[in-house]
PDB file of C-alpha atoms in Angstrom:
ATOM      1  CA  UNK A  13      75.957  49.134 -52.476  1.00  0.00           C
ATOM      2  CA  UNK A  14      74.509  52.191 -51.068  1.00  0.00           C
ATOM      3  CA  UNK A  15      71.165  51.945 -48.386  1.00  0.00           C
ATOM      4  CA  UNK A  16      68.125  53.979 -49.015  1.00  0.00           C
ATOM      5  CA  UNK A  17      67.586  56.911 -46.910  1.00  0.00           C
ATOM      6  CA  UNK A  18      63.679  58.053 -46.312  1.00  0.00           C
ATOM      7  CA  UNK A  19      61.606  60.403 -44.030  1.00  0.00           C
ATOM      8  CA  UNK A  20      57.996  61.004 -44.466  1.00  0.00           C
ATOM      9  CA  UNK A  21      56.118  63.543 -45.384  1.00  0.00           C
ATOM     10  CA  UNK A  22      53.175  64.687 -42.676  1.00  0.00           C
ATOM     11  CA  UNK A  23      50.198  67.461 -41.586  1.00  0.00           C
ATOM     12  CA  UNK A  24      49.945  66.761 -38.062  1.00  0.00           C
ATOM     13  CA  UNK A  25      48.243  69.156 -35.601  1.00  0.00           C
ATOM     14  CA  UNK A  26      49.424  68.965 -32.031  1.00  0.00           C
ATOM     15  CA  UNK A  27      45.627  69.384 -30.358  1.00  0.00           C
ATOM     16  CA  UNK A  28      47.765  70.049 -27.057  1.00  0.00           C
ATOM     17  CA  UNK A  29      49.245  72.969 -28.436  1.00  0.00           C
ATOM     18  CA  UNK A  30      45.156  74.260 -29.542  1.00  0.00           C
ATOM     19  CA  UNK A  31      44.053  73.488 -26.496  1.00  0.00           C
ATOM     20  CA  UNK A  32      45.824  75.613 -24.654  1.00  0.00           C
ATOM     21  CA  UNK A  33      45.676  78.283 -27.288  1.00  0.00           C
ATOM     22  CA  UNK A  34      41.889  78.273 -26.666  1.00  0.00           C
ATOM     23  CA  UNK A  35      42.597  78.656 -22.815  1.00  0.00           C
ATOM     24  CA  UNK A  36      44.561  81.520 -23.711  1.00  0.00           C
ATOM     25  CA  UNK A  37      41.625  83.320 -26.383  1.00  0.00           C
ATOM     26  CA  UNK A  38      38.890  82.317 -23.454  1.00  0.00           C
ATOM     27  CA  UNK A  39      41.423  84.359 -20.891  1.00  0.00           C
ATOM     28  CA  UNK A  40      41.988  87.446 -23.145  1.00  0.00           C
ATOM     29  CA  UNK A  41      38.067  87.523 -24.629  1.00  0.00           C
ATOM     30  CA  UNK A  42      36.702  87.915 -20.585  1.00  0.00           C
ATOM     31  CA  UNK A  43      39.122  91.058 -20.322  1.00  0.00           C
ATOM     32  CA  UNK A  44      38.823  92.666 -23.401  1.00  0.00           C
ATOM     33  CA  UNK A  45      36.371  96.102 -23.509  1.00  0.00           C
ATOM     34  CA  UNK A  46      34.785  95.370 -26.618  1.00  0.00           C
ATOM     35  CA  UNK A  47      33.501  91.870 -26.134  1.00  0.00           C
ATOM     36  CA  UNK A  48      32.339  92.998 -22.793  1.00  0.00           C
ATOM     37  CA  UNK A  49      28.585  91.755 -22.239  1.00  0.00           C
ATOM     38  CA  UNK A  50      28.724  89.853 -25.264  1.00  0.00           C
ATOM     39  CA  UNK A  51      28.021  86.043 -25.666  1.00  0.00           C
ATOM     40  CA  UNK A  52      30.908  85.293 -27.219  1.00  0.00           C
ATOM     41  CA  UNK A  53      32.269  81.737 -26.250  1.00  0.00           C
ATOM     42  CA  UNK A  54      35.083  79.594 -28.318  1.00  0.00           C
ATOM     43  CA  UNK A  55      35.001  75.118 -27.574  1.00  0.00           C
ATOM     44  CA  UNK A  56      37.346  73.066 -28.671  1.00  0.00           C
ATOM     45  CA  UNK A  57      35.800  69.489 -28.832  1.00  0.00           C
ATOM     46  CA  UNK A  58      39.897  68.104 -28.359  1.00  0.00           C
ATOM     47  CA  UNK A  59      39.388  66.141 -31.229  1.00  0.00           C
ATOM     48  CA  UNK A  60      39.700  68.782 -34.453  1.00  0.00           C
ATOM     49  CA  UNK A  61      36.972  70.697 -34.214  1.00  0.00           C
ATOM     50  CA  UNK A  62      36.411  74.741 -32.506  1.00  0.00           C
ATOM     51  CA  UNK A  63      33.149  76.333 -32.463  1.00  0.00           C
ATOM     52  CA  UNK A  64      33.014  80.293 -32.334  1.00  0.00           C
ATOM     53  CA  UNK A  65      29.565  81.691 -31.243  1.00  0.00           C
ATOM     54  CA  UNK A  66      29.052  85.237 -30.555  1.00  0.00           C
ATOM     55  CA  UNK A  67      26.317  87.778 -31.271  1.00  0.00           C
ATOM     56  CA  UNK A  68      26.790  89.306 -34.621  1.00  0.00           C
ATOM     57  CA  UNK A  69      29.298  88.497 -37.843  1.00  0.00           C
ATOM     58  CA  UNK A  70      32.009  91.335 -36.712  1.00  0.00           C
ATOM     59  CA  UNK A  71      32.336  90.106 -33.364  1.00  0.00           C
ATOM     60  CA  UNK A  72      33.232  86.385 -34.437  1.00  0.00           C
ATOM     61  CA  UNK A  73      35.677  87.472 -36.776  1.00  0.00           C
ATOM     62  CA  UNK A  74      37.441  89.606 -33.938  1.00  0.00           C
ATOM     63  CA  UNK A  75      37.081  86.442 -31.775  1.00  0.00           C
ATOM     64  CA  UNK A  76      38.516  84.431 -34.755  1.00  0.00           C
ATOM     65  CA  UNK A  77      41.432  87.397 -34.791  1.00  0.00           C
ATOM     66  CA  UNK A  78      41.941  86.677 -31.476  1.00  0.00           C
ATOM     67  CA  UNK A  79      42.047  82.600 -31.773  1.00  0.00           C
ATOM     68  CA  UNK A  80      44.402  83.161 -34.533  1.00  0.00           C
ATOM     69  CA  UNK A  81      46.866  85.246 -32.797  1.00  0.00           C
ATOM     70  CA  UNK A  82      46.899  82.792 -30.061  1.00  0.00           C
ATOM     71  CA  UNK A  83      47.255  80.279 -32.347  1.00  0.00           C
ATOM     72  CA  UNK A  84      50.588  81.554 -33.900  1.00  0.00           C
ATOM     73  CA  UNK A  85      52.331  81.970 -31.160  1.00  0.00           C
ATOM     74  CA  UNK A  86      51.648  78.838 -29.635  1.00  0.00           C
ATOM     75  CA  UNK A  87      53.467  77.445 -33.355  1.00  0.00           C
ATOM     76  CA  UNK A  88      50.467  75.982 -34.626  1.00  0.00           C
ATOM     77  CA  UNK A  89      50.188  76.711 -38.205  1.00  0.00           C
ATOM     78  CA  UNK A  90      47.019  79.084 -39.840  1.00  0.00           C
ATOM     79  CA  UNK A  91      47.061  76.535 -42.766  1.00  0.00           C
ATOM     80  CA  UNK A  92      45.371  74.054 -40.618  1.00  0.00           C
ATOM     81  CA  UNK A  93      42.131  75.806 -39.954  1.00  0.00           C
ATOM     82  CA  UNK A  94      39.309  74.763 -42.370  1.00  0.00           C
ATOM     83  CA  UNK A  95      36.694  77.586 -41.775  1.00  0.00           C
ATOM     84  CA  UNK A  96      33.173  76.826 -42.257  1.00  0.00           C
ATOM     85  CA  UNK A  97      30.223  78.914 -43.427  1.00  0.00           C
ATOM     86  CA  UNK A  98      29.093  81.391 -40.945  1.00  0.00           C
ATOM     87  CA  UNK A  99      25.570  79.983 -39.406  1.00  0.00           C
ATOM     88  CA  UNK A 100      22.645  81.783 -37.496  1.00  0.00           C
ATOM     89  CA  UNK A 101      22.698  80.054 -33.900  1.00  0.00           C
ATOM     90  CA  UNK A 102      19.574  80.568 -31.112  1.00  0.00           C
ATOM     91  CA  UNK A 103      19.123  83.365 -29.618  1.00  0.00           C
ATOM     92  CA  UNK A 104      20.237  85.971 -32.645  1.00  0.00           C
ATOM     93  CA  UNK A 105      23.730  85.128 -32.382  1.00  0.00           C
ATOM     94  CA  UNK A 106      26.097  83.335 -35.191  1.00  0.00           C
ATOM     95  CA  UNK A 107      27.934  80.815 -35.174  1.00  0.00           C
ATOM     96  CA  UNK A 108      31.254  79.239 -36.919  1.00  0.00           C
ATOM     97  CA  UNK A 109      32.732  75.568 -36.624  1.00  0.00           C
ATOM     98  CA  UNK A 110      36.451  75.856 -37.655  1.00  0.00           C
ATOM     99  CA  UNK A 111      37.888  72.166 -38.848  1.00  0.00           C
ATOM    100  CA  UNK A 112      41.968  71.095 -38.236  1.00  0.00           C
ATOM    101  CA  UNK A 113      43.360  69.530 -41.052  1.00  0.00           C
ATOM    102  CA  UNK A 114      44.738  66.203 -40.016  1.00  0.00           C
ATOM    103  CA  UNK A 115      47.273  64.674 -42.616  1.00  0.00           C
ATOM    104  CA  UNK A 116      47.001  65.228 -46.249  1.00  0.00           C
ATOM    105  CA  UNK A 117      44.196  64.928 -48.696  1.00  0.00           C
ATOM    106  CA  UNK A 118      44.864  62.952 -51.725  1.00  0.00           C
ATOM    107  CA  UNK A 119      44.963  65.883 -54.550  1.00  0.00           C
ATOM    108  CA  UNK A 120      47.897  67.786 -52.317  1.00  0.00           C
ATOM    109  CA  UNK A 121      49.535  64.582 -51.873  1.00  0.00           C
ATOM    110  CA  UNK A 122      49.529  64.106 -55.562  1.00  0.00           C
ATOM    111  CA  UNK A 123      50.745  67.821 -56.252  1.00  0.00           C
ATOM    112  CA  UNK A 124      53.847  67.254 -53.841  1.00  0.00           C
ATOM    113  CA  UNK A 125      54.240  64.424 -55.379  1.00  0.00           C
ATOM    114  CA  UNK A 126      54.458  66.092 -58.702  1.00  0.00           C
ATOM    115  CA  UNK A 127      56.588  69.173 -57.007  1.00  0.00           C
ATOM    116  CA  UNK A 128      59.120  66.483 -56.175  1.00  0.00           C
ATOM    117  CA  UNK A 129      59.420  64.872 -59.769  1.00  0.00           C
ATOM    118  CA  UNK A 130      59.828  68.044 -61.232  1.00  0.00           C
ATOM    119  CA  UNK A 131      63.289  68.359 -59.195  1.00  0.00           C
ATOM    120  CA  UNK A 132      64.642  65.403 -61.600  1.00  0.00           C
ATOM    121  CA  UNK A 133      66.449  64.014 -58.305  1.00  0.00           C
ATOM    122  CA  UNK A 134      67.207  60.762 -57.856  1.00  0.00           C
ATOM    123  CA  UNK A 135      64.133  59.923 -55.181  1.00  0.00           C
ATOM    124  CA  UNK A 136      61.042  57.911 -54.768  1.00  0.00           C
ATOM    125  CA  UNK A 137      58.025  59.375 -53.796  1.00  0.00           C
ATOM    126  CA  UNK A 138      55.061  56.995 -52.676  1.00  0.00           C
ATOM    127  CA  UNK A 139      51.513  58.052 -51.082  1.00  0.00           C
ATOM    128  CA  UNK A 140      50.994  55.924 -47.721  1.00  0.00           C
ATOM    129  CA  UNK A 141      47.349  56.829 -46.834  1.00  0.00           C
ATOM    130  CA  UNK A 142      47.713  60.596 -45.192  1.00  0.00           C
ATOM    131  CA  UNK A 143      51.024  60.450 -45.335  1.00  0.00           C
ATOM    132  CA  UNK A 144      54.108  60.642 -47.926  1.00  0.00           C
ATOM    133  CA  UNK A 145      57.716  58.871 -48.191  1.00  0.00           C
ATOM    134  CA  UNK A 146      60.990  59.730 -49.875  1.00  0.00           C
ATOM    135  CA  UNK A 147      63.257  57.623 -50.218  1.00  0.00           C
ATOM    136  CA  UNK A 148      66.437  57.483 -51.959  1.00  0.00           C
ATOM    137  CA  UNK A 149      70.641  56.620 -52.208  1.00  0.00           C
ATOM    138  CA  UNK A 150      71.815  60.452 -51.502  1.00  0.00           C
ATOM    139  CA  UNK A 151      70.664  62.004 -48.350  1.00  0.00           C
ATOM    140  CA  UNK A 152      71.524  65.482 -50.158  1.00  0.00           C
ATOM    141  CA  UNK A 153      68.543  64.741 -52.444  1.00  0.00           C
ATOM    142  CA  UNK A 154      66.484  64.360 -49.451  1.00  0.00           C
ATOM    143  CA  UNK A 155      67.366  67.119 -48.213  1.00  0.00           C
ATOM    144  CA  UNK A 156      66.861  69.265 -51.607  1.00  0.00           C
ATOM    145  CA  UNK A 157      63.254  68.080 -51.466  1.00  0.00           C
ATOM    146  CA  UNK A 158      62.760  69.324 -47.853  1.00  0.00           C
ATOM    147  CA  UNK A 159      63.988  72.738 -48.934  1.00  0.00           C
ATOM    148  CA  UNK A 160      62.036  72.546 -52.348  1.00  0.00           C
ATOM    149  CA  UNK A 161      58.831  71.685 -50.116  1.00  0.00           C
ATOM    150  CA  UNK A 162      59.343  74.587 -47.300  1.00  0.00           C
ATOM    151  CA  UNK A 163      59.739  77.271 -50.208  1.00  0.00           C
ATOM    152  CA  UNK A 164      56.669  75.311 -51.920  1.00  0.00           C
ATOM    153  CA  UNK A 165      53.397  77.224 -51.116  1.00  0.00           C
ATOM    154  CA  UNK A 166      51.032  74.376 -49.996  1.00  0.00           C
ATOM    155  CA  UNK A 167      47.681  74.527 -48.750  1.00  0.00           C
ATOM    156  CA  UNK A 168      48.802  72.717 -45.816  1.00  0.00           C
ATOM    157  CA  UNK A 169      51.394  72.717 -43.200  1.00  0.00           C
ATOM    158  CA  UNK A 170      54.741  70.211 -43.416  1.00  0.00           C
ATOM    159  CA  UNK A 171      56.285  68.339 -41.575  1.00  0.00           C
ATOM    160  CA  UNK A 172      58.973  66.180 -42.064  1.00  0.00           C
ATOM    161  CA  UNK A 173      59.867  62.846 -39.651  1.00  0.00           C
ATOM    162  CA  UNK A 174      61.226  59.083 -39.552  1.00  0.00           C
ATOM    163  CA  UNK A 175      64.557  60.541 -41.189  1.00  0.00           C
ATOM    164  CA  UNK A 176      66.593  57.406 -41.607  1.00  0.00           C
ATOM    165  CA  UNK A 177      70.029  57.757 -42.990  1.00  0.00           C
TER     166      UNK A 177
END
């Protein structure tokens, strides 16, 4: 009889990778002509959250242009950032806090979930807290549902580990 293959399902953000694509926005924003003599500033508390202050809303969303670029090409994905509502801060400046999605919320887990059943292959799909496995006898199933899940457009960015054959 045939073993059961699985790999799980996950939304992980590397917060080294963010980190350092902070660094990078912090080294570009003090040499850039247009944010010259403004108090523009982007923290990264190192456990999901980045705060963008700076003195008016056009300005932040150039410094969140600028985050985002850095961002990318450190291969962090743009479907991780939860934006919040953009606050008045002291002093007459505004500020932003910018949430990283860690693993995935129930209601997406239950639409990949329902992505997967509507392949009518031959796998399991079961909902392990913020995370997802599939398991089943053909590994080219498994691999049909990674493909069907990387064309999938989900609010959230995949990845797929623990492959066990």
């Amino acid at each position: 009889m045939a073993k059961d293959s699985s790999f799980d399902i996950v939304s992980e953000v590397d917060l080294q990778e963010v980190q350092n694509a902070v660094q990078q926005a912090l080294k570009e924003i003090s040499t850039r002509f247009d944010f010259k003599g403004s108090k523009s500033e982007i923290e990264f508390d190192g456990k999901g959250t980045i705060t963008l202050l700076s003195d008016d809303e056009y300005k932040l969303n150039a410094l969140r242009d600028v985050l985002e670029s850095k961002l990318i090409k450190r291969g962090v994905s743009l479907k991780a950032l939860r934006p919040g509502k953009v606050e008045p801060a002291a002093g007459g400046t505004v500020r932003q806090a910018v949430r990283l999605q860690q693993g995935i919320e129930q209601d997406v887990a239950k639409q990949i979930t329902k992505l997967v059943k509507d392949t009518k292959l031959k796998v399991q799909v079961t909902i392990q807290g913020d995370q997802l496995r599939v398991s089943g006898k053909s590994r080219d199933d498994l691999q049909a549902v990674i493909r069907t899940l990387r064309e999938a457009d989900l609010p959230v960015p995949l990845q797929f580990t623990n492959y066990r054959g």
